[in-house]
């Protein structure tokens, strides 16, 4: 039944309310076999809630979620046998060793005795913990813990993997190694749903769902999001006291949006080549003598800020 | 239900128990400590009651009476007092619980008509002890009077013939020496088991919530029943070790006679342990913090076991409403069984009712505990 549908995960009009608070407000999307779907959004956007519903940990208030073709609310146990989950908080047992943890989860997930040694070796290898099998997990550094948690989540070869901010608090080198593992799994056909608030990580995903305040703001490949979501071209303007130019720039013809990015202003215009000279002149007129600018390719962060800002007063745009 | 998953949980829990030697030591030492504290502390026998005397006469007769008191194992004679004020002070300060005052005309009264009187002053703040002390004092005085009476008759040249029309001879069974420790210690075993058993499991689920491991655990296919069995089995073993320590102490240290069979003892102890482990587990599921769960488990086991199990207060002397309540106290059945096994050596058949009740209780608790855990974060 799972293979009859091209989609491994189908989410349709999902709503989750906690009392008066609406955490998820009518979210719909699908994830294909072997696809890496990234959830990007500020803290509190509803990413964890969505993942928890898909793992059968929370019941949806309305809408439907099919995981591996199974209605999660209807038969969560059948779903749990087919998924692997890494919760946001590290949740292996610190007082057990590396293999003891793996053996426990292997047993819980029903990995057979015959298969166990091979799966343990695989997970230990993958985590880069060969030779440290008997170390207590509490003594491991963050990157190893994350990879071990991933190893524990895929011992039983799940078809679908849910990773809730798997790399938070992990150094960049470990993060890259972690993403290499995710891509290797995806090539084997595992569908992966991963949440993050690192923009650079989102670029590694096949598709990105941008979530803010429980709503799906945008959905597409990183390239699509960057190109289409902005609805224009991007200019980067720099200069002394450039911040003072925000107000006049925003009123200039052809300008759709102005946002501060580090020391520069990112200005969204209808046509970059057409508007740049006029805007530079405007900078000079505003008393910014060394004003300079160029057309840039938008980053995910640009589209994120643009999309989220479109729904929010500017002060609430989270990092 | 899959044995493989249960096994994985049993192994994991056992490893966690062993990895935490401090908690393990506490779990094994606390019963030991409680047995000693309660075994010695709870003693309803009244002996060595501190006694003060004020002998205003100082005659041979008055000293003879005081000698009788000094010889009694129930009293321990303090230094003699010189005045009423001194007596009052020692009663006030608790130096003595009982004071005997012998008046100046004591021996003259005896010699004249065989009628002397002494005064006994009692500190009745603990009315039970005061009552017992008064009775003991009365019997000492009675024995003394009898001696005086006989001598009186003999001195007049009469023959001593005491005739008692009805003589009741009480034979005490089951606790021949009437040592209160013999019936209290088996009750203490029940109390210690109830407290320690519920404590053992009250942390297991709460700990997983507090450490954040529960979220992952409930995302796995593990069944609530498997989780419960897997978590209870290792603690059952620890609990049985605890029980063995307590029972061995009762028999070999406190020398309580054991007349039943070990099979019956361990079977019923296992049933009772199952009940209290389930209570602890249930509390742990309901209250997701370790401190809270431990407190509630203590409250739920210690109070009913102390007050309503028949361990300290006889159930048949409680008001009917309270008696009815005791039927839902699992320790009631275990205390009945364990006392009977220790002191009476009752046969299975005589204990069938409480054993069946306990077994039913265990079954019900297992049922509730296995259903308590919900695999959801809602």
mmCIF file of N, CA and C in Angstrom, chain A residues 189-283:
data_model
loop_
_atom_site.group_PDB
_atom_site.id
_atom_site.type_symbol
_atom_site.label_atom_id
_atom_site.label_comp_id
_atom_site.label_asym_id
_atom_site.label_seq_id
_atom_site.Cartn_x
_atom_site.Cartn_y
_atom_site.Cartn_z
ATOM 1 N N UNK A 189 16.879 5.635 -0.771
ATOM 2 C CA UNK A 189 15.428 5.653 -0.899
ATOM 3 C C UNK A 189 14.696 6.060 0.367
ATOM 4 N N UNK A 190 15.450 6.392 1.429
ATOM 5 C CA UNK A 190 14.790 6.800 2.670
ATOM 6 C C UNK A 190 14.268 8.230 2.509
ATOM 7 N N UNK A 191 13.009 8.420 2.859
ATOM 8 C CA UNK A 191 12.458 9.778 2.851
ATOM 9 C C UNK A 191 12.823 10.430 4.174
ATOM 10 N N UNK A 192 13.302 11.658 4.106
ATOM 11 C CA UNK A 192 13.768 12.306 5.326
ATOM 12 C C UNK A 192 13.099 13.662 5.498
ATOM 13 N N UNK A 193 12.567 13.855 6.664
ATOM 14 C CA UNK A 193 11.953 15.132 6.983
ATOM 15 C C UNK A 193 12.776 15.737 8.115
ATOM 16 N N UNK A 194 13.405 16.855 7.827
ATOM 17 C CA UNK A 194 14.340 17.403 8.810
ATOM 18 C C UNK A 194 14.006 18.867 9.076
ATOM 19 N N UNK A 195 13.982 19.234 10.357
ATOM 20 C CA UNK A 195 13.730 20.644 10.666
ATOM 21 C C UNK A 195 15.039 21.290 11.074
ATOM 22 N N UNK A 196 15.152 22.556 10.790
ATOM 23 C CA UNK A 196 16.382 23.264 11.124
ATOM 24 C C UNK A 196 16.081 24.745 11.201
ATOM 25 N N UNK A 197 16.952 25.475 11.889
ATOM 26 C CA UNK A 197 16.851 26.913 11.723
ATOM 27 C C UNK A 197 18.150 27.485 11.166
ATOM 28 N N UNK A 198 19.008 26.572 10.666
ATOM 29 C CA UNK A 198 20.209 27.035 9.966
ATOM 30 C C UNK A 198 19.883 27.197 8.483
ATOM 31 N N UNK A 199 20.031 28.416 7.966
ATOM 32 C CA UNK A 199 19.742 28.670 6.554
ATOM 33 C C UNK A 199 20.652 27.855 5.648
ATOM 34 N N UNK A 200 21.932 27.782 6.027
ATOM 35 C CA UNK A 200 22.878 27.088 5.150
ATOM 36 C C UNK A 200 22.531 25.609 5.048
ATOM 37 N N UNK A 201 21.980 25.049 6.128
ATOM 38 C CA UNK A 201 21.610 23.636 6.080
ATOM 39 C C UNK A 201 20.439 23.406 5.159
ATOM 40 N N UNK A 202 19.534 24.373 5.144
ATOM 41 C CA UNK A 202 18.344 24.231 4.313
ATOM 42 C C UNK A 202 18.746 24.059 2.849
ATOM 43 N N UNK A 203 19.885 24.622 2.482
ATOM 44 C CA UNK A 203 20.334 24.506 1.082
ATOM 45 C C UNK A 203 20.640 23.053 0.710
ATOM 46 N N UNK A 204 20.919 22.202 1.727
ATOM 47 C CA UNK A 204 21.221 20.800 1.436
ATOM 48 C C UNK A 204 19.961 19.985 1.142
ATOM 49 N N UNK A 205 18.787 20.562 1.419
ATOM 50 C CA UNK A 205 17.556 19.791 1.267
ATOM 51 C C UNK A 205 17.095 19.811 -0.191
ATOM 52 N N UNK A 206 16.348 18.768 -0.571
ATOM 53 C CA UNK A 206 15.784 18.747 -1.911
ATOM 54 C C UNK A 206 14.696 19.799 -2.039
ATOM 55 N N UNK A 207 13.862 19.832 -1.025
ATOM 56 C CA UNK A 207 12.817 20.858 -1.011
ATOM 57 C C UNK A 207 12.726 21.448 0.379
ATOM 58 N N UNK A 208 12.213 22.652 0.423
ATOM 59 C CA UNK A 208 12.110 23.337 1.709
ATOM 60 C C UNK A 208 10.676 23.788 1.921
ATOM 61 N N UNK A 209 10.201 23.550 3.140
ATOM 62 C CA UNK A 209 8.912 24.106 3.532
ATOM 63 C C UNK A 209 9.200 25.201 4.543
ATOM 64 N N UNK A 210 8.802 26.394 4.189
ATOM 65 C CA UNK A 210 9.042 27.520 5.076
ATOM 66 C C UNK A 210 7.821 27.667 5.975
ATOM 67 N N UNK A 211 8.041 27.573 7.297
ATOM 68 C CA UNK A 211 6.912 27.605 8.219
ATOM 69 C C UNK A 211 7.044 28.793 9.149
ATOM 70 N N UNK A 212 5.958 29.506 9.311
ATOM 71 C CA UNK A 212 5.964 30.605 10.268
ATOM 72 C C UNK A 212 4.602 30.679 10.928
ATOM 73 N N UNK A 213 4.593 30.761 12.235
ATOM 74 C CA UNK A 213 3.351 30.858 13.006
ATOM 75 C C UNK A 213 2.331 29.809 12.601
ATOM 76 N N UNK A 214 2.823 28.591 12.434
ATOM 77 C CA UNK A 214 1.918 27.483 12.155
ATOM 78 C C UNK A 214 1.400 27.423 10.732
ATOM 79 N N UNK A 215 1.876 28.327 9.870
ATOM 80 C CA UNK A 215 1.417 28.300 8.481
ATOM 81 C C UNK A 215 2.573 27.992 7.549
ATOM 82 N N UNK A 216 2.232 27.325 6.446
ATOM 83 C CA UNK A 216 3.211 27.056 5.407
ATOM 84 C C UNK A 216 3.316 28.319 4.560
ATOM 85 N N UNK A 217 4.481 28.971 4.639
ATOM 86 C CA UNK A 217 4.639 30.244 3.944
ATOM 87 C C UNK A 217 5.088 30.024 2.505
ATOM 88 N N UNK A 218 5.957 29.045 2.304
ATOM 89 C CA UNK A 218 6.449 28.770 0.954
ATOM 90 C C UNK A 218 6.925 27.332 0.897
ATOM 91 N N UNK A 219 6.903 26.770 -0.308
ATOM 92 C CA UNK A 219 7.325 25.378 -0.471
ATOM 93 C C UNK A 219 7.979 25.244 -1.832
ATOM 94 N N UNK A 220 9.190 24.723 -1.873
ATOM 95 C CA UNK A 220 9.856 24.560 -3.162
ATOM 96 C C UNK A 220 11.303 24.167 -2.982
ATOM 97 N N UNK A 221 12.014 23.984 -4.104
ATOM 98 C CA UNK A 221 13.440 23.698 -4.001
ATOM 99 C C UNK A 221 14.123 24.980 -3.534
ATOM 100 N N UNK A 222 15.336 24.866 -2.989
ATOM 101 C CA UNK A 222 16.029 26.080 -2.540
ATOM 102 C C UNK A 222 16.129 27.105 -3.667
ATOM 103 N N UNK A 223 16.402 26.621 -4.889
ATOM 104 C CA UNK A 223 16.549 27.532 -6.021
ATOM 105 C C UNK A 223 15.228 28.238 -6.329
ATOM 106 N N UNK A 224 14.167 27.456 -6.356
ATOM 107 C CA UNK A 224 12.847 28.039 -6.624
ATOM 108 C C UNK A 224 12.506 29.112 -5.606
ATOM 109 N N UNK A 225 12.742 28.772 -4.356
ATOM 110 C CA UNK A 225 12.404 29.731 -3.308
ATOM 111 C C UNK A 225 13.168 31.021 -3.501
ATOM 112 N N UNK A 226 14.455 30.865 -3.813
ATOM 113 C CA UNK A 226 15.293 32.056 -3.949
ATOM 114 C C UNK A 226 14.854 32.896 -5.139
ATOM 115 N N UNK A 227 14.520 32.190 -6.259
ATOM 116 C CA UNK A 227 14.231 32.938 -7.479
ATOM 117 C C UNK A 227 12.824 33.518 -7.495
ATOM 118 N N UNK A 228 11.882 32.742 -7.065
ATOM 119 C CA UNK A 228 10.497 33.163 -7.282
ATOM 120 C C UNK A 228 9.860 33.850 -6.093
ATOM 121 N N UNK A 229 10.293 33.481 -4.924
ATOM 122 C CA UNK A 229 9.559 33.993 -3.769
ATOM 123 C C UNK A 229 9.730 35.495 -3.634
ATOM 124 N N UNK A 230 10.885 35.983 -4.112
ATOM 125 C CA UNK A 230 11.119 37.406 -3.904
ATOM 126 C C UNK A 230 10.273 38.256 -4.832
ATOM 127 N N UNK A 231 10.048 37.759 -6.035
ATOM 128 C CA UNK A 231 9.272 38.543 -7.003
ATOM 129 C C UNK A 231 10.026 39.790 -7.437
ATOM 130 N N UNK A 232 11.314 39.635 -7.706
ATOM 131 C CA UNK A 232 12.105 40.783 -8.164
ATOM 132 C C UNK A 232 13.583 40.435 -8.129
ATOM 133 N N UNK A 233 14.428 41.422 -8.273
ATOM 134 C CA UNK A 233 15.870 41.183 -8.232
ATOM 135 C C UNK A 233 16.459 41.921 -7.044
ATOM 136 N N UNK A 234 17.613 41.474 -6.641
ATOM 137 C CA UNK A 234 18.160 41.953 -5.376
ATOM 138 C C UNK A 234 19.415 42.788 -5.596
ATOM 139 N N UNK A 235 19.477 43.909 -4.895
ATOM 140 C CA UNK A 235 20.670 44.749 -4.917
ATOM 141 C C UNK A 235 21.241 44.826 -3.506
ATOM 142 N N UNK A 236 22.571 44.797 -3.444
ATOM 143 C CA UNK A 236 23.215 45.017 -2.153
ATOM 144 C C UNK A 236 23.850 46.385 -2.163
ATOM 145 N N UNK A 237 23.472 47.255 -1.208
ATOM 146 C CA UNK A 237 24.037 48.604 -1.150
ATOM 147 C C UNK A 237 24.862 48.741 0.123
ATOM 148 N N UNK A 238 26.052 49.369 -0.062
ATOM 149 C CA UNK A 238 26.907 49.557 1.117
ATOM 150 C C UNK A 238 27.348 51.003 1.205
ATOM 151 N N UNK A 239 27.814 51.408 2.356
ATOM 152 C CA UNK A 239 28.321 52.760 2.521
ATOM 153 C C UNK A 239 28.280 53.152 3.983
ATOM 154 N N UNK A 240 28.945 54.273 4.274
ATOM 155 C CA UNK A 240 28.970 54.809 5.635
ATOM 156 C C UNK A 240 27.544 55.186 6.053
ATOM 157 N N UNK A 241 27.150 54.857 7.253
ATOM 158 C CA UNK A 241 25.838 55.191 7.789
ATOM 159 C C UNK A 241 24.709 54.843 6.826
ATOM 160 N N UNK A 242 24.833 53.651 6.223
ATOM 161 C CA UNK A 242 23.870 53.244 5.201
ATOM 162 C C UNK A 242 22.470 53.081 5.785
ATOM 163 N N UNK A 243 22.429 52.797 7.083
ATOM 164 C CA UNK A 243 21.139 52.573 7.733
ATOM 165 C C UNK A 243 20.200 53.769 7.618
ATOM 166 N N UNK A 244 20.790 54.966 7.550
ATOM 167 C CA UNK A 244 19.953 56.166 7.495
ATOM 168 C C UNK A 244 19.206 56.279 6.176
ATOM 169 N N UNK A 245 19.627 55.474 5.178
ATOM 170 C CA UNK A 245 19.026 55.583 3.855
ATOM 171 C C UNK A 245 17.804 54.693 3.686
ATOM 172 N N UNK A 246 17.487 53.905 4.723
ATOM 173 C CA UNK A 246 16.393 52.937 4.572
ATOM 174 C C UNK A 246 15.084 53.621 4.167
ATOM 175 N N UNK A 247 14.746 54.667 4.900
ATOM 176 C CA UNK A 247 13.456 55.322 4.645
ATOM 177 C C UNK A 247 13.369 55.929 3.244
ATOM 178 N N UNK A 248 14.344 56.748 2.833
ATOM 179 C CA UNK A 248 14.253 57.297 1.464
ATOM 180 C C UNK A 248 14.262 56.207 0.383
ATOM 181 N N UNK A 249 15.074 55.141 0.614
ATOM 182 C CA UNK A 249 15.156 54.065 -0.392
ATOM 183 C C UNK A 249 13.795 53.387 -0.551
ATOM 184 N N UNK A 250 13.123 53.173 0.575
ATOM 185 C CA UNK A 250 11.866 52.444 0.538
ATOM 186 C C UNK A 250 10.821 53.212 -0.278
ATOM 187 N N UNK A 251 10.991 54.561 -0.352
ATOM 188 C CA UNK A 251 10.011 55.368 -1.090
ATOM 189 C C UNK A 251 10.365 55.520 -2.564
ATOM 190 N N UNK A 252 11.581 55.093 -2.929
ATOM 191 C CA UNK A 252 12.057 55.282 -4.306
ATOM 192 C C UNK A 252 11.256 54.419 -5.282
ATOM 193 N N UNK A 253 11.101 54.880 -6.506
ATOM 194 C CA UNK A 253 10.331 54.108 -7.496
ATOM 195 C C UNK A 253 10.997 52.770 -7.817
ATOM 196 N N UNK A 254 10.185 51.729 -7.978
ATOM 197 C CA UNK A 254 10.700 50.393 -8.346
ATOM 198 C C UNK A 254 11.182 49.586 -7.170
ATOM 199 N N UNK A 255 11.233 50.168 -5.956
ATOM 200 C CA UNK A 255 11.723 49.448 -4.781
ATOM 201 C C UNK A 255 10.559 48.752 -4.072
ATOM 202 N N UNK A 256 10.734 47.454 -3.828
ATOM 203 C CA UNK A 256 9.640 46.691 -3.190
ATOM 204 C C UNK A 256 9.904 46.414 -1.718
ATOM 205 N N UNK A 257 11.176 46.319 -1.375
ATOM 206 C CA UNK A 257 11.474 45.948 0.006
ATOM 207 C C UNK A 257 12.909 46.349 0.322
ATOM 208 N N UNK A 258 13.124 46.793 1.562
ATOM 209 C CA UNK A 258 14.479 47.117 2.004
ATOM 210 C C UNK A 258 14.710 46.421 3.338
ATOM 211 N N UNK A 259 15.857 45.730 3.449
ATOM 212 C CA UNK A 259 16.152 45.074 4.721
ATOM 213 C C UNK A 259 17.635 45.174 5.004
ATOM 214 N N UNK A 260 17.962 45.317 6.264
ATOM 215 C CA UNK A 260 19.360 45.389 6.689
ATOM 216 C C UNK A 260 19.933 43.978 6.727
ATOM 217 N N UNK A 261 21.095 43.788 6.134
ATOM 218 C CA UNK A 261 21.781 42.482 6.192
ATOM 219 C C UNK A 261 23.215 42.729 6.604
ATOM 220 N N UNK A 262 23.532 42.576 7.835
ATOM 221 C CA UNK A 262 24.882 42.864 8.318
ATOM 222 C C UNK A 262 25.164 44.340 8.138
ATOM 223 N N UNK A 263 26.242 44.680 7.378
ATOM 224 C CA UNK A 263 26.596 46.079 7.155
ATOM 225 C C UNK A 263 25.937 46.636 5.910
ATOM 226 N N UNK A 264 25.224 45.753 5.180
ATOM 227 C CA UNK A 264 24.691 46.185 3.888
ATOM 228 C C UNK A 264 23.176 46.263 3.940
ATOM 229 N N UNK A 265 22.609 46.933 2.937
ATOM 230 C CA UNK A 265 21.165 46.921 2.749
ATOM 231 C C UNK A 265 20.853 46.036 1.556
ATOM 232 N N UNK A 266 19.902 45.135 1.724
ATOM 233 C CA UNK A 266 19.432 44.373 0.572
ATOM 234 C C UNK A 266 18.138 45.018 0.098
ATOM 235 N N UNK A 267 18.150 45.445 -1.153
ATOM 236 C CA UNK A 267 17.007 46.172 -1.699
ATOM 237 C C UNK A 267 16.398 45.343 -2.829
ATOM 238 N N UNK A 268 15.125 45.074 -2.683
ATOM 239 C CA UNK A 268 14.427 44.289 -3.702
ATOM 240 C C UNK A 268 13.796 45.265 -4.697
ATOM 241 N N UNK A 269 14.181 45.095 -5.958
ATOM 242 C CA UNK A 269 13.658 46.003 -6.993
ATOM 243 C C UNK A 269 13.071 45.184 -8.132
ATOM 244 N N UNK A 270 12.289 45.836 -8.997
ATOM 245 C CA UNK A 270 11.715 45.103 -10.123
ATOM 246 C C UNK A 270 12.786 44.722 -11.135
ATOM 247 N N UNK A 271 13.707 45.676 -11.445
ATOM 248 C CA UNK A 271 14.789 45.366 -12.388
ATOM 249 C C UNK A 271 16.073 45.994 -11.885
ATOM 250 N N UNK A 272 17.037 45.183 -11.577
ATOM 251 C CA UNK A 272 18.258 45.652 -10.927
ATOM 252 C C UNK A 272 19.025 46.647 -11.800
ATOM 253 N N UNK A 273 19.268 46.276 -13.069
ATOM 254 C CA UNK A 273 20.100 47.112 -13.930
ATOM 255 C C UNK A 273 19.467 48.490 -14.131
ATOM 256 N N UNK A 274 18.141 48.502 -14.210
ATOM 257 C CA UNK A 274 17.420 49.739 -14.462
ATOM 258 C C UNK A 274 17.482 50.681 -13.262
ATOM 259 N N UNK A 275 17.378 50.134 -12.049
ATOM 260 C CA UNK A 275 17.209 50.974 -10.854
ATOM 261 C C UNK A 275 18.500 51.365 -10.158
ATOM 262 N N UNK A 276 19.589 50.598 -10.386
ATOM 263 C CA UNK A 276 20.815 50.820 -9.602
ATOM 264 C C UNK A 276 21.334 52.269 -9.687
ATOM 265 N N UNK A 277 21.466 52.854 -10.897
ATOM 266 C CA UNK A 277 22.015 54.227 -10.955
ATOM 267 C C UNK A 277 21.189 55.216 -10.140
ATOM 268 N N UNK A 278 19.866 55.130 -10.237
ATOM 269 C CA UNK A 278 19.011 56.071 -9.519
ATOM 270 C C UNK A 278 19.170 55.918 -8.006
ATOM 271 N N UNK A 279 19.290 54.688 -7.564
ATOM 272 C CA UNK A 279 19.424 54.452 -6.120
ATOM 273 C C UNK A 279 20.762 54.955 -5.601
ATOM 274 N N UNK A 280 21.847 54.782 -6.404
ATOM 275 C CA UNK A 280 23.164 55.281 -5.979
ATOM 276 C C UNK A 280 23.126 56.805 -5.873
ATOM 277 N N UNK A 281 22.426 57.411 -6.815
ATOM 278 C CA UNK A 281 22.283 58.873 -6.779
ATOM 279 C C UNK A 281 21.522 59.285 -5.530
ATOM 280 N N UNK A 282 20.522 58.514 -5.197
ATOM 281 C CA UNK A 282 19.732 58.811 -4.002
ATOM 282 C C UNK A 282 20.571 58.713 -2.741
ATOM 283 N N UNK A 283 21.494 57.701 -2.697
ATOM 284 C CA UNK A 283 22.399 57.567 -1.548
ATOM 285 C C UNK A 283 23.250 58.833 -1.425
#
